[in-house]
Coordinates of C-alpha atoms in Angstrom, one line a residue:
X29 CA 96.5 107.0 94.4
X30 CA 97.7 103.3 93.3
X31 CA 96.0 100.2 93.4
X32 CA 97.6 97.0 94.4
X33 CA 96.2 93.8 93.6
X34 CA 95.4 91.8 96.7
X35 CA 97.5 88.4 95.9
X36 CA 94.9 86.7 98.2
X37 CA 91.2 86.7 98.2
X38 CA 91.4 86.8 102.4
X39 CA 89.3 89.4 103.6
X40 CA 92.0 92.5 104.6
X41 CA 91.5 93.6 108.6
X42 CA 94.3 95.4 109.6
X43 CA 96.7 97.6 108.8
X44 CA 99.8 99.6 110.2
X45 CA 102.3 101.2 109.6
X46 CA 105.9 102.2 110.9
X47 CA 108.1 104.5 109.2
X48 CA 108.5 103.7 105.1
X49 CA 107.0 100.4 105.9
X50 CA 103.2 99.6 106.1
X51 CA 101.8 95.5 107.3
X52 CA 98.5 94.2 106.4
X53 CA 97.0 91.1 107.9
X54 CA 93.8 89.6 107.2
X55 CA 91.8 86.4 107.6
X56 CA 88.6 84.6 105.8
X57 CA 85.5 84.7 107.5
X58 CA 85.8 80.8 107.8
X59 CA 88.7 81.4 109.9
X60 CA 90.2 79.1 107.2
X61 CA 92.7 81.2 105.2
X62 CA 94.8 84.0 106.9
X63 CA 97.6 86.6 105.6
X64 CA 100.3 89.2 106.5
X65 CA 101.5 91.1 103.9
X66 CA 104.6 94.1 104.0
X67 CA 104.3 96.8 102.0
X68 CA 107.8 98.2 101.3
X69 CA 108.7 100.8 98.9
X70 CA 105.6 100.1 96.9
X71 CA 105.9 96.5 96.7
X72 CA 103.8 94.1 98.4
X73 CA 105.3 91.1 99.8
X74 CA 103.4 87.7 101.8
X75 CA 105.9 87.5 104.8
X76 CA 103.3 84.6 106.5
X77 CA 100.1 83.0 104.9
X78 CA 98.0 79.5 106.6
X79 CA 95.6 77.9 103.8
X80 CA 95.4 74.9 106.1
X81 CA 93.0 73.7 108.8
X82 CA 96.0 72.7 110.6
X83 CA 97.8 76.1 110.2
X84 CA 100.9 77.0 109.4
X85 CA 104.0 78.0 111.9
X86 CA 104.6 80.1 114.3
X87 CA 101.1 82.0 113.9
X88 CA 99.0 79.1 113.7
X89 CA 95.8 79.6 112.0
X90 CA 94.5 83.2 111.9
X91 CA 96.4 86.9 112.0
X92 CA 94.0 89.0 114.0
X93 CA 95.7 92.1 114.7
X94 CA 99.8 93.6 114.0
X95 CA 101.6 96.2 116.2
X96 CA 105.0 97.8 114.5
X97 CA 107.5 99.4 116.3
X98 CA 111.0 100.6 115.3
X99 CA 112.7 97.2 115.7
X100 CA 109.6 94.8 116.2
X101 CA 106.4 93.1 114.8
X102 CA 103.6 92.7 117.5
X103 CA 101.0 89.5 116.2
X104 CA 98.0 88.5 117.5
X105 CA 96.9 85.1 116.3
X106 CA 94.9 82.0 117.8
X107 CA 98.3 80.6 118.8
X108 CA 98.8 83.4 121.0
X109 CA 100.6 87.1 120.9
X110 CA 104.4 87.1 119.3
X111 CA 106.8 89.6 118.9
X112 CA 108.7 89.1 115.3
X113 CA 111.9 91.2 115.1
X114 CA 112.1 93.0 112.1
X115 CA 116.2 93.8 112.1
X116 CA 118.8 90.8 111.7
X117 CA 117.8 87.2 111.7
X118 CA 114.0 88.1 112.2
X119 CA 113.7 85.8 115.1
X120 CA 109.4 85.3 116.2
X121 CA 109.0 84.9 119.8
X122 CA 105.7 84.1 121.8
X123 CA 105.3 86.8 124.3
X124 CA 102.0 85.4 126.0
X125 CA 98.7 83.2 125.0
X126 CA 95.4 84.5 126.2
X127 CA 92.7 82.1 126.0
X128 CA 90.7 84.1 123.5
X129 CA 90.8 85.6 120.1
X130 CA 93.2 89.1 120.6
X131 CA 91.2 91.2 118.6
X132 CA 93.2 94.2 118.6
X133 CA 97.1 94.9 119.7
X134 CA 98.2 98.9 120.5
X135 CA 100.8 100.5 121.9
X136 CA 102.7 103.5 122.8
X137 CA 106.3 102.1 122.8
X138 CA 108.0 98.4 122.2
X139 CA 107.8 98.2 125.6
X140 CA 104.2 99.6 126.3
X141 CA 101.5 97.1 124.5
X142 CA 98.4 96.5 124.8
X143 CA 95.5 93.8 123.8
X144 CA 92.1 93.7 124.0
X145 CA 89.9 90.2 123.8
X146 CA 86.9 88.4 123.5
X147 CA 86.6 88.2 127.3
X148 CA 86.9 92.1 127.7
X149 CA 90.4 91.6 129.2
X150 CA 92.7 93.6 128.9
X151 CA 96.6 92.4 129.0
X152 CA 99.6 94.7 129.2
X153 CA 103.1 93.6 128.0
X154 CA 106.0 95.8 129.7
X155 CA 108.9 94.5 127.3
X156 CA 109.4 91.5 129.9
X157 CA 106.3 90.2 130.9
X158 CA 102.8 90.1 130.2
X159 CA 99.8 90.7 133.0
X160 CA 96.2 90.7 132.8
X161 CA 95.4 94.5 133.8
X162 CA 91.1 94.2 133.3
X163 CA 88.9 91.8 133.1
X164 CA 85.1 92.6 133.4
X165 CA 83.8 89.5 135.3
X166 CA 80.5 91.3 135.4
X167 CA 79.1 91.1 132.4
X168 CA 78.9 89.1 128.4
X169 CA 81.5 91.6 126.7
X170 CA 83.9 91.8 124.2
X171 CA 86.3 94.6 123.7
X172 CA 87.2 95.1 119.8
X173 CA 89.6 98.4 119.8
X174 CA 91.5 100.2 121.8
X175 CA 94.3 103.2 121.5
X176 CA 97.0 104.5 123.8
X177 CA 98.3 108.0 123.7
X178 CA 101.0 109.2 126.6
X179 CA 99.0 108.3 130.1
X180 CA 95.5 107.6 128.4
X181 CA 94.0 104.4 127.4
X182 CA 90.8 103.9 125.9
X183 CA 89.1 100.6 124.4
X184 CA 86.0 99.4 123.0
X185 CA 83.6 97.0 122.6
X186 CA 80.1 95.8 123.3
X187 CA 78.0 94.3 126.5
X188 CA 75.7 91.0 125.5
X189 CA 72.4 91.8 127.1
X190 CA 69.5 89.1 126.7
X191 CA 71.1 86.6 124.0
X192 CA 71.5 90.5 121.9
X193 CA 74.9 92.4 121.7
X194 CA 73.0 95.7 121.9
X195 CA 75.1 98.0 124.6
X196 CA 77.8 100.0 123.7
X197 CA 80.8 99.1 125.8
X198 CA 83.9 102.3 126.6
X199 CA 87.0 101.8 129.2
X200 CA 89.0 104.5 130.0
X201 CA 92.1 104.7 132.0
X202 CA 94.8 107.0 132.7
X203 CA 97.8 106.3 134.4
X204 CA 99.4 107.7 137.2
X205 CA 103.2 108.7 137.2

């Protein structure tokens, strides 16, 4: 085991990893101060940081959740959900921009993610577009994980009941080829 020192003191919240390479974002609980760091050959690198009110380009204020694949970057941030290539030129492109805080972002493939939001929504993005595949217009939810494996989805959260989150929340979906 090595330690790394933490070059910020934003509160670490996510991590993944693709191959050799391994990306950590983070954000204060202020929702002041956010991070993304890349961890390459053990060296840790700021590749984005906002310490401004008015945040900082293209992410905006806050990094809530990262998605590598071979070739790409997948970013959820209050300015929306981007998709940073990670080969030549490194070109950051908005893919879509929910309405909510993206709390998590999965996938199976670079063309097979997935969000899930504040709203317990649910949003798939098929390499081309991006749809709005749940939403629980039934209840107070909020969905704060999720994974994908092959045909199965699964995501969770929790269910606001009397002014309380108290109710465990679980979706499950398989598709159909």
């Amino acid at each position: 085991w090595t330690k790394i020192e933490n070059l910020s003191d934003v509160s670490l919240r996510d991590i993944k990893g693709y191959n050799n390479r391994l990306w950590i974002s983070g954000y204060s609980s202020d929702y002041l101060k956010s991070i993304l760091f890349e961890l390459k050959n053990n060296s840790l690198a700021v590749i984005w940081s906002n310490f401004s009110t008015n945040g900082t380009e293209p992410f905006g204020n806050n990094i809530y959740s990262i998605y590598p694949t071979e070739k790409d970057l997948f970013i959820s941030s209050n300015y929306g959900v981007f998709r940073k290539k990670l080969i030549v030129g490194n070109l950051t492109e908005k893919i879509f921009h929910p309405s909510v805080k993206v709390n998590q972002i999965i996938g199976t493939g670079k063309n097979d993610i997935f969000t899930v939001d504040d709203w317990s929504s649910i949003w798939h993005y098929n390499g081309i577009t991006a749809r709005n595949i749940y939403k629980d217009e039934l209840t107070i939810s909020v969905l704060r994980s999720a994974d994908a494996k092959k045909n199965i989805f699964v995501a969770v959260g929790i269910e606001k009941v009397n002014v309380v989150y108290y109710k465990a929340k679980i979706i499950v979906s398989r598709r159909i080829n």
